[in-house]
Amino acid sequence: MQRDRRAPDLGALRHRLLAGAAALALASAGGVALAQEAPVPAPSSATGADGLTPDGVYIEADVAGRDGDVISAEAAGADRVLARFRDVTLRAGAVSYDLGPGIATADRQVEFTDAEGNVVFASHLELDSDLRAGIAVDFATRFRNGASLMAASAVRRSENVNELNYALFTPCPICDAEGNPREPSIAIQAEKVVQDEAMRAILYRNAVFRVGGVPVFYLPFFAHPDPTVQRASGFLVPIPSYDEGRGLSLEVPYLRVASPSEDWLISPQFNTDVAPLLNLQWRRRFADGMIVARGGYTYERSFGDFDLDNDGDAESNVKFGDRTSRSYFLSHGRFDPDGPWRWGFTAERVSDKTLFDRYDIRDPYQDNGLYYGDQRRLISQLYAERQTARSYLSIATFALQSLRVARFDPVTPALNEFEADGALPVVAPLVEARWEPDGPVLGGRLRLRGSAVSLYRGDYVGGPVLRPSIIPAGSTLGLPGVDSRRVSGQAEWRRTLISPLGVRWEPFIDVRADLYSVADLPPLLGLEEEAISRGRATTGLDISYPLFRRVGPGADLILEPAAQLSASTSSDLDPRIPIEDSQTLELDESSLFRTDRFPGYDLYEGGLRLTVGGRATLRWDEGRQASLFIGRSYRADEEPAFLTPVPDAPGQLYDPSGLAAQSSDWVVQGSFSPSDRIRGWGHATIDASGEIRRAEAALDGRWGRRNLATVSYIVDRSNPLAGPLNRNYEFVQLSGQQFVYGNWGVAVSGIADLERDIITRSEVGLLFDDDCFRFEIGYRRDNTRVRPTGPSEGVYVRLNLATFGGTGY
């Protein structure tokens, strides 16, 4: 049976409440039988879902009788009485029901199902006029997700107080596949559980937590909020961890609920070898939006691997530098009022380039705004958007903080040289706009685009931002960063025609104009602030002809040849224009046939071009398929402006785009899924000599009920010259789990850096996983070169409990 890790539908069962999460489910289930808030139906002649009027009773029994308002029934032998009234069902060996006050009593193998489908079992059950269980003996119930609750007795002491005696709750199955009793993997047993509805709290006495039937944790008393409370203040699950620089760490989160729409998370991290780090998070939801702000602070020296003796060898995990304040701040907000406008912001800053690595801050790089910084870059932005069915407008301004390593130190990661923040531009503002008319224009679709941007850079940056012809040959120390402003307008018209033979024809016209203003160009070349204008006009035709053929029983072959012929005015790639938004290009099936294959505006193609490609897809059985695409583009003339300086040899040029020559790189892309348990895909760009420039592939497999594995490969060989600034890479990533005996298995994961011939991250662990409990313990090692403490290794533990939540380190 497939695992169901969802929490039962019990109101306010929270994901990570400390221990009380489990006990909450226990008391919540008690509320099913003891405190079901159901108003007494008003007298009516209308029939309910069971076909009975509100005062009607249906009884099916071997022996039944009536004495005044009291109806009694009894079954013979192992049979049971069936009684239905007021949308509930009651089965028992003997049943009595008083029509006056509406009180029911049942004995022997009692099974009570309320109007919502909740089922309660007992040996003796008394229901009051509100269909609440006044008394239940040998009480038991089972939730829809498989969790079970049992108690020796359940009593409603007063209007607001319910009590369960000698209760046990488990989210795990209590019977095996053959129906035989089995010991649940995890369970909570309590001598007494009291639900006080007035206090909106659950109180426990002598609670024991059991794993595999063995008691592992005891609490004489604790309390937590009632299930009717959506959120409540309290401690969350502690998060232990270990790092060679910090030593043993324990993060103790405490949630403080200020209001239904606001809360605080106070989460100090205590470390054995360094000062504590205080983490805070504030969340507030408004009528039309929300704000989340988190931050952290500590007062400590730097720590990690450092060469204190200057002998060329780094000492491991030492403190160096002065004690100082170290902090981070990460926040975002988004507001969507009525109407077409919405706006938001992000604010992200950190005092130290390696603070997130030193203290293992969780998820510091998130995509929360209109624009986002890639891995190891933080972004602070303010933006507004306006969107209708036919138009879109966005206005944004943002600044970046880089945590990337620009040059790795050969002795110790603590001396790595990081990318300077001044080398990244401040964007103020960036405007994007699109508009389409309501109906067709000349039988086709017309789309208008506009864009404007201003960029300000504090530090000088040569290639790939500046063109090779304007990069100074001598020293660039002290030169200012290049500032630029651009305004662009573009109009595209496209029409689709399909011939009687099924050939698809798409003629198109594209017109574009750009206006640039560039300042602080290298003064040694005699360049000052320059105003540059340029334009391009393109006309072309897309042709495709899908072909379909049945090649066997349940098998189809689809061939999709496609071609594009386009003619543009000559490209005007003025060398004074910096390359800000077109530095990276991923040639694939979707971008190969675009008029503008570069992602931004600074680079574009002109002249006569022909692009051809085709896809073949084979489909068989149900859902099985394999496909392959091959394509390439040809141009009338070479485009040397696409060449960029080699980082380690600025005097040499190379083509990172694959579009500078008369023929582009080959684009090869495919996918396959020969069964519902195996699937894979791959993508590669191959240059004219047959060498792979970039490639990426992945394969997923599943076997048995829970065994699975994933392997992926990625490589970039675009830079032809090795050196410290060479960013070529080659990685293999593997993860999987294999069950060996019953619920016991092994789990492995790892990332291998084939360029450096080293395993950067690896984990090997022992795994136990059943329908409600997953536990993993193993060994892990981290060899990433950014960590200031160098390679880190140690034991990890992960625990996930159905209903109760999980933790791991």
PDB file of N, CA and C in Angstrom, residues 264-265 277-284 290-298 325-333 345-356 359 361-366 368 377-381 399-403:
ATOM      1  N   TRP A 264       6.071  35.617  14.634  1.00  0.00           N
ATOM      2  CA  TRP A 264       7.523  35.747  14.738  1.00  0.00           C
ATOM      3  C   TRP A 264       8.116  34.368  14.957  1.00  0.00           C
ATOM      4  N   LEU A 265       9.252  34.111  14.343  1.00  0.00           N
ATOM      5  CA  LEU A 265       9.997  32.882  14.582  1.00  0.00           C
ATOM      6  C   LEU A 265      11.365  33.263  15.128  1.00  0.00           C
ATOM      7  N   LEU A 277      24.405  32.245  17.079  1.00  0.00           N
ATOM      8  CA  LEU A 277      23.831  33.054  16.013  1.00  0.00           C
ATOM      9  C   LEU A 277      22.333  33.145  16.266  1.00  0.00           C
ATOM     10  N   LEU A 278      21.817  34.368  16.355  1.00  0.00           N
ATOM     11  CA  LEU A 278      20.386  34.572  16.585  1.00  0.00           C
ATOM     12  C   LEU A 278      19.690  34.769  15.245  1.00  0.00           C
ATOM     13  N   ASN A 279      18.752  33.883  14.912  1.00  0.00           N
ATOM     14  CA  ASN A 279      17.944  33.993  13.700  1.00  0.00           C
ATOM     15  C   ASN A 279      16.544  34.461  14.060  1.00  0.00           C
ATOM     16  N   LEU A 280      16.022  35.409  13.286  1.00  0.00           N
ATOM     17  CA  LEU A 280      14.669  35.919  13.485  1.00  0.00           C
ATOM     18  C   LEU A 280      13.920  35.910  12.156  1.00  0.00           C
ATOM     19  N   GLN A 281      12.620  35.666  12.235  1.00  0.00           N
ATOM     20  CA  GLN A 281      11.762  35.766  11.057  1.00  0.00           C
ATOM     21  C   GLN A 281      10.435  36.393  11.451  1.00  0.00           C
ATOM     22  N   TRP A 282       9.987  37.345  10.641  1.00  0.00           N
ATOM     23  CA  TRP A 282       8.702  38.016  10.863  1.00  0.00           C
ATOM     24  C   TRP A 282       7.853  37.859   9.618  1.00  0.00           C
ATOM     25  N   ARG A 283       6.615  37.448   9.801  1.00  0.00           N
ATOM     26  CA  ARG A 283       5.681  37.301   8.687  1.00  0.00           C
ATOM     27  C   ARG A 283       4.403  38.056   9.005  1.00  0.00           C
ATOM     28  N   ARG A 284       3.899  38.758   8.003  1.00  0.00           N
ATOM     29  CA  ARG A 284       2.652  39.511   8.176  1.00  0.00           C
ATOM     30  C   ARG A 284       1.863  39.444   6.873  1.00  0.00           C
ATOM     31  N   MET A 290       1.489  40.315   1.410  1.00  0.00           N
ATOM     32  CA  MET A 290       2.212  39.758   2.550  1.00  0.00           C
ATOM     33  C   MET A 290       3.660  40.234   2.527  1.00  0.00           C
ATOM     34  N   ILE A 291       4.289  40.197   3.719  1.00  0.00           N
ATOM     35  CA  ILE A 291       5.696  40.529   3.886  1.00  0.00           C
ATOM     36  C   ILE A 291       6.345  39.435   4.732  1.00  0.00           C
ATOM     37  N   VAL A 292       7.519  38.996   4.313  1.00  0.00           N
ATOM     38  CA  VAL A 292       8.327  38.051   5.080  1.00  0.00           C
ATOM     39  C   VAL A 292       9.715  38.657   5.222  1.00  0.00           C
ATOM     40  N   ALA A 293      10.211  38.750   6.455  1.00  0.00           N
ATOM     41  CA  ALA A 293      11.542  39.289   6.710  1.00  0.00           C
ATOM     42  C   ALA A 293      12.264  38.353   7.671  1.00  0.00           C
ATOM     43  N   ARG A 294      13.480  37.978   7.334  1.00  0.00           N
ATOM     44  CA  ARG A 294      14.287  37.130   8.208  1.00  0.00           C
ATOM     45  C   ARG A 294      15.702  37.679   8.261  1.00  0.00           C
ATOM     46  N   GLY A 295      16.348  37.434   9.375  1.00  0.00           N
ATOM     47  CA  GLY A 295      17.694  37.937   9.551  1.00  0.00           C
ATOM     48  C   GLY A 295      18.408  37.176  10.643  1.00  0.00           C
ATOM     49  N   GLY A 296      19.705  37.449  10.785  1.00  0.00           N
ATOM     50  CA  GLY A 296      20.513  36.796  11.800  1.00  0.00           C
ATOM     51  C   GLY A 296      21.654  37.686  12.232  1.00  0.00           C
ATOM     52  N   TYR A 297      22.143  37.465  13.475  1.00  0.00           N
ATOM     53  CA  TYR A 297      23.222  38.295  14.008  1.00  0.00           C
ATOM     54  C   TYR A 297      24.093  37.466  14.936  1.00  0.00           C
ATOM     55  N   THR A 298      25.410  37.723  14.852  1.00  0.00           N
ATOM     56  CA  THR A 298      26.360  37.159  15.805  1.00  0.00           C
ATOM     57  C   THR A 298      27.531  38.125  15.947  1.00  0.00           C
ATOM     58  N   SER A 325      30.677  42.421  14.434  1.00  0.00           N
ATOM     59  CA  SER A 325      29.286  42.069  14.170  1.00  0.00           C
ATOM     60  C   SER A 325      29.161  41.453  12.782  1.00  0.00           C
ATOM     61  N   ARG A 326      28.431  40.360  12.708  1.00  0.00           N
ATOM     62  CA  ARG A 326      28.192  39.664  11.449  1.00  0.00           C
ATOM     63  C   ARG A 326      26.695  39.376  11.366  1.00  0.00           C
ATOM     64  N   SER A 327      26.096  39.660  10.218  1.00  0.00           N
ATOM     65  CA  SER A 327      24.643  39.562  10.139  1.00  0.00           C
ATOM     66  C   SER A 327      24.209  39.321   8.703  1.00  0.00           C
ATOM     67  N   TYR A 328      22.936  38.987   8.574  1.00  0.00           N
ATOM     68  CA  TYR A 328      22.311  38.889   7.252  1.00  0.00           C
ATOM     69  C   TYR A 328      20.863  39.343   7.373  1.00  0.00           C
ATOM     70  N   PHE A 329      20.305  39.741   6.227  1.00  0.00           N
ATOM     71  CA  PHE A 329      18.914  40.185   6.186  1.00  0.00           C
ATOM     72  C   PHE A 329      18.321  39.761   4.845  1.00  0.00           C
ATOM     73  N   LEU A 330      17.215  39.034   4.877  1.00  0.00           N
ATOM     74  CA  LEU A 330      16.533  38.541   3.683  1.00  0.00           C
ATOM     75  C   LEU A 330      15.042  38.813   3.851  1.00  0.00           C
ATOM     76  N   SER A 331      14.471  39.581   2.960  1.00  0.00           N
ATOM     77  CA  SER A 331      13.040  39.877   3.080  1.00  0.00           C
ATOM     78  C   SER A 331      12.431  40.004   1.692  1.00  0.00           C
ATOM     79  N   HIS A 332      11.132  39.815   1.641  1.00  0.00           N
ATOM     80  CA  HIS A 332      10.402  40.014   0.397  1.00  0.00           C
ATOM     81  C   HIS A 332       8.950  40.320   0.718  1.00  0.00           C
ATOM     82  N   GLY A 333       8.305  40.996  -0.199  1.00  0.00           N
ATOM     83  CA  GLY A 333       6.893  41.315  -0.053  1.00  0.00           C
ATOM     84  C   GLY A 333       6.241  41.372  -1.421  1.00  0.00           C
ATOM     85  N   PHE A 345       8.708  43.724  -3.554  1.00  0.00           N
ATOM     86  CA  PHE A 345      10.097  44.089  -3.293  1.00  0.00           C
ATOM     87  C   PHE A 345      10.845  42.886  -2.739  1.00  0.00           C
ATOM     88  N   THR A 346      12.153  42.936  -2.812  1.00  0.00           N
ATOM     89  CA  THR A 346      13.035  42.050  -2.072  1.00  0.00           C
ATOM     90  C   THR A 346      14.169  42.902  -1.510  1.00  0.00           C
ATOM     91  N   ALA A 347      14.676  42.535  -0.338  1.00  0.00           N
ATOM     92  CA  ALA A 347      15.822  43.202   0.279  1.00  0.00           C
ATOM     93  C   ALA A 347      16.717  42.106   0.836  1.00  0.00           C
ATOM     94  N   GLU A 348      17.909  41.959   0.247  1.00  0.00           N
ATOM     95  CA  GLU A 348      18.795  40.846   0.609  1.00  0.00           C
ATOM     96  C   GLU A 348      20.223  41.369   0.736  1.00  0.00           C
ATOM     97  N   ARG A 349      20.790  41.204   1.924  1.00  0.00           N
ATOM     98  CA  ARG A 349      22.167  41.620   2.165  1.00  0.00           C
ATOM     99  C   ARG A 349      22.776  40.735   3.252  1.00  0.00           C
ATOM    100  N   VAL A 350      24.112  40.555   3.165  1.00  0.00           N
ATOM    101  CA  VAL A 350      24.847  39.793   4.168  1.00  0.00           C
ATOM    102  C   VAL A 350      26.183  40.480   4.401  1.00  0.00           C
ATOM    103  N   SER A 351      26.652  40.453   5.639  1.00  0.00           N
ATOM    104  CA  SER A 351      27.882  41.171   5.980  1.00  0.00           C
ATOM    105  C   SER A 351      29.127  40.447   5.493  1.00  0.00           C
ATOM    106  N   ASP A 352      29.105  39.102   5.501  1.00  0.00           N
ATOM    107  CA  ASP A 352      30.262  38.297   5.128  1.00  0.00           C
ATOM    108  C   ASP A 352      29.924  37.455   3.908  1.00  0.00           C
ATOM    109  N   LYS A 353      30.891  37.315   3.009  1.00  0.00           N
ATOM    110  CA  LYS A 353      30.654  36.532   1.800  1.00  0.00           C
ATOM    111  C   LYS A 353      30.389  35.061   2.111  1.00  0.00           C
ATOM    112  N   THR A 354      30.885  34.576   3.235  1.00  0.00           N
ATOM    113  CA  THR A 354      30.747  33.145   3.551  1.00  0.00           C
ATOM    114  C   THR A 354      29.905  32.902   4.801  1.00  0.00           C
ATOM    115  N   LEU A 355      29.125  33.887   5.241  1.00  0.00           N
ATOM    116  CA  LEU A 355      28.338  33.705   6.458  1.00  0.00           C
ATOM    117  C   LEU A 355      27.328  32.569   6.292  1.00  0.00           C
ATOM    118  N   PHE A 356      26.656  32.493   5.145  1.00  0.00           N
ATOM    119  CA  PHE A 356      25.690  31.423   4.934  1.00  0.00           C
ATOM    120  C   PHE A 356      26.356  30.053   5.007  1.00  0.00           C
ATOM    121  N   TYR A 359      27.565  29.166   8.851  1.00  0.00           N
ATOM    122  CA  TYR A 359      26.514  28.864   9.824  1.00  0.00           C
ATOM    123  C   TYR A 359      25.373  28.029   9.233  1.00  0.00           C
ATOM    124  N   ILE A 361      23.049  28.499   6.944  1.00  0.00           N
ATOM    125  CA  ILE A 361      21.752  29.177   6.865  1.00  0.00           C
ATOM    126  C   ILE A 361      20.901  28.473   5.812  1.00  0.00           C
ATOM    127  N   ARG A 362      19.668  28.159   6.150  1.00  0.00           N
ATOM    128  CA  ARG A 362      18.805  27.386   5.256  1.00  0.00           C
ATOM    129  C   ARG A 362      18.186  28.278   4.173  1.00  0.00           C
ATOM    130  N   ASP A 363      18.267  27.819   2.940  1.00  0.00           N
ATOM    131  CA  ASP A 363      17.605  28.438   1.783  1.00  0.00           C
ATOM    132  C   ASP A 363      17.831  29.949   1.694  1.00  0.00           C
ATOM    133  N   PRO A 364      19.074  30.406   1.640  1.00  0.00           N
ATOM    134  CA  PRO A 364      19.273  31.866   1.527  1.00  0.00           C
ATOM    135  C   PRO A 364      19.006  32.397   0.127  1.00  0.00           C
ATOM    136  N   TYR A 365      19.100  31.527  -0.885  1.00  0.00           N
ATOM    137  CA  TYR A 365      18.924  31.978  -2.272  1.00  0.00           C
ATOM    138  C   TYR A 365      17.537  31.537  -2.751  1.00  0.00           C
ATOM    139  N   GLN A 366      16.594  32.464  -2.748  1.00  0.00           N
ATOM    140  CA  GLN A 366      15.228  32.164  -3.134  1.00  0.00           C
ATOM    141  C   GLN A 366      14.762  33.137  -4.215  1.00  0.00           C
ATOM    142  N   ASN A 368      11.989  35.258  -5.082  1.00  0.00           N
ATOM    143  CA  ASN A 368      10.794  35.838  -4.469  1.00  0.00           C
ATOM    144  C   ASN A 368      10.292  37.100  -5.155  1.00  0.00           C
ATOM    145  N   ARG A 377      24.133  34.846  -5.497  1.00  0.00           N
ATOM    146  CA  ARG A 377      23.977  36.280  -5.699  1.00  0.00           C
ATOM    147  C   ARG A 377      22.669  36.698  -5.052  1.00  0.00           C
ATOM    148  N   LEU A 378      22.718  37.770  -4.268  1.00  0.00           N
ATOM    149  CA  LEU A 378      21.538  38.311  -3.606  1.00  0.00           C
ATOM    150  C   LEU A 378      21.054  39.531  -4.384  1.00  0.00           C
ATOM    151  N   ILE A 379      19.761  39.749  -4.343  1.00  0.00           N
ATOM    152  CA  ILE A 379      19.178  40.849  -5.095  1.00  0.00           C
ATOM    153  C   ILE A 379      18.218  41.633  -4.209  1.00  0.00           C
ATOM    154  N   SER A 380      18.332  42.963  -4.284  1.00  0.00           N
ATOM    155  CA  SER A 380      17.390  43.875  -3.629  1.00  0.00           C
ATOM    156  C   SER A 380      16.685  44.661  -4.722  1.00  0.00           C
ATOM    157  N   GLN A 381      15.357  44.621  -4.724  1.00  0.00           N
ATOM    158  CA  GLN A 381      14.623  45.201  -5.846  1.00  0.00           C
ATOM    159  C   GLN A 381      13.299  45.791  -5.373  1.00  0.00           C
ATOM    160  N   ALA A 399      19.580  46.063  -7.262  1.00  0.00           N
ATOM    161  CA  ALA A 399      21.027  46.000  -7.070  1.00  0.00           C
ATOM    162  C   ALA A 399      21.376  44.603  -6.603  1.00  0.00           C
ATOM    163  N   LEU A 400      22.583  44.150  -6.922  1.00  0.00           N
ATOM    164  CA  LEU A 400      23.015  42.790  -6.632  1.00  0.00           C
ATOM    165  C   LEU A 400      24.175  42.791  -5.654  1.00  0.00           C
ATOM    166  N   GLN A 401      24.246  41.751  -4.841  1.00  0.00           N
ATOM    167  CA  GLN A 401      25.418  41.476  -4.012  1.00  0.00           C
ATOM    168  C   GLN A 401      25.909  40.082  -4.366  1.00  0.00           C
ATOM    169  N   SER A 402      27.171  39.976  -4.717  1.00  0.00           N
ATOM    170  CA  SER A 402      27.721  38.701  -5.155  1.00  0.00           C
ATOM    171  C   SER A 402      28.446  37.994  -4.027  1.00  0.00           C
ATOM    172  N   LEU A 403      28.200  36.705  -3.901  1.00  0.00           N
ATOM    173  CA  LEU A 403      28.926  35.845  -2.975  1.00  0.00           C
ATOM    174  C   LEU A 403      29.732  34.798  -3.746  1.00  0.00           C
TER     175      LEU A 403
END
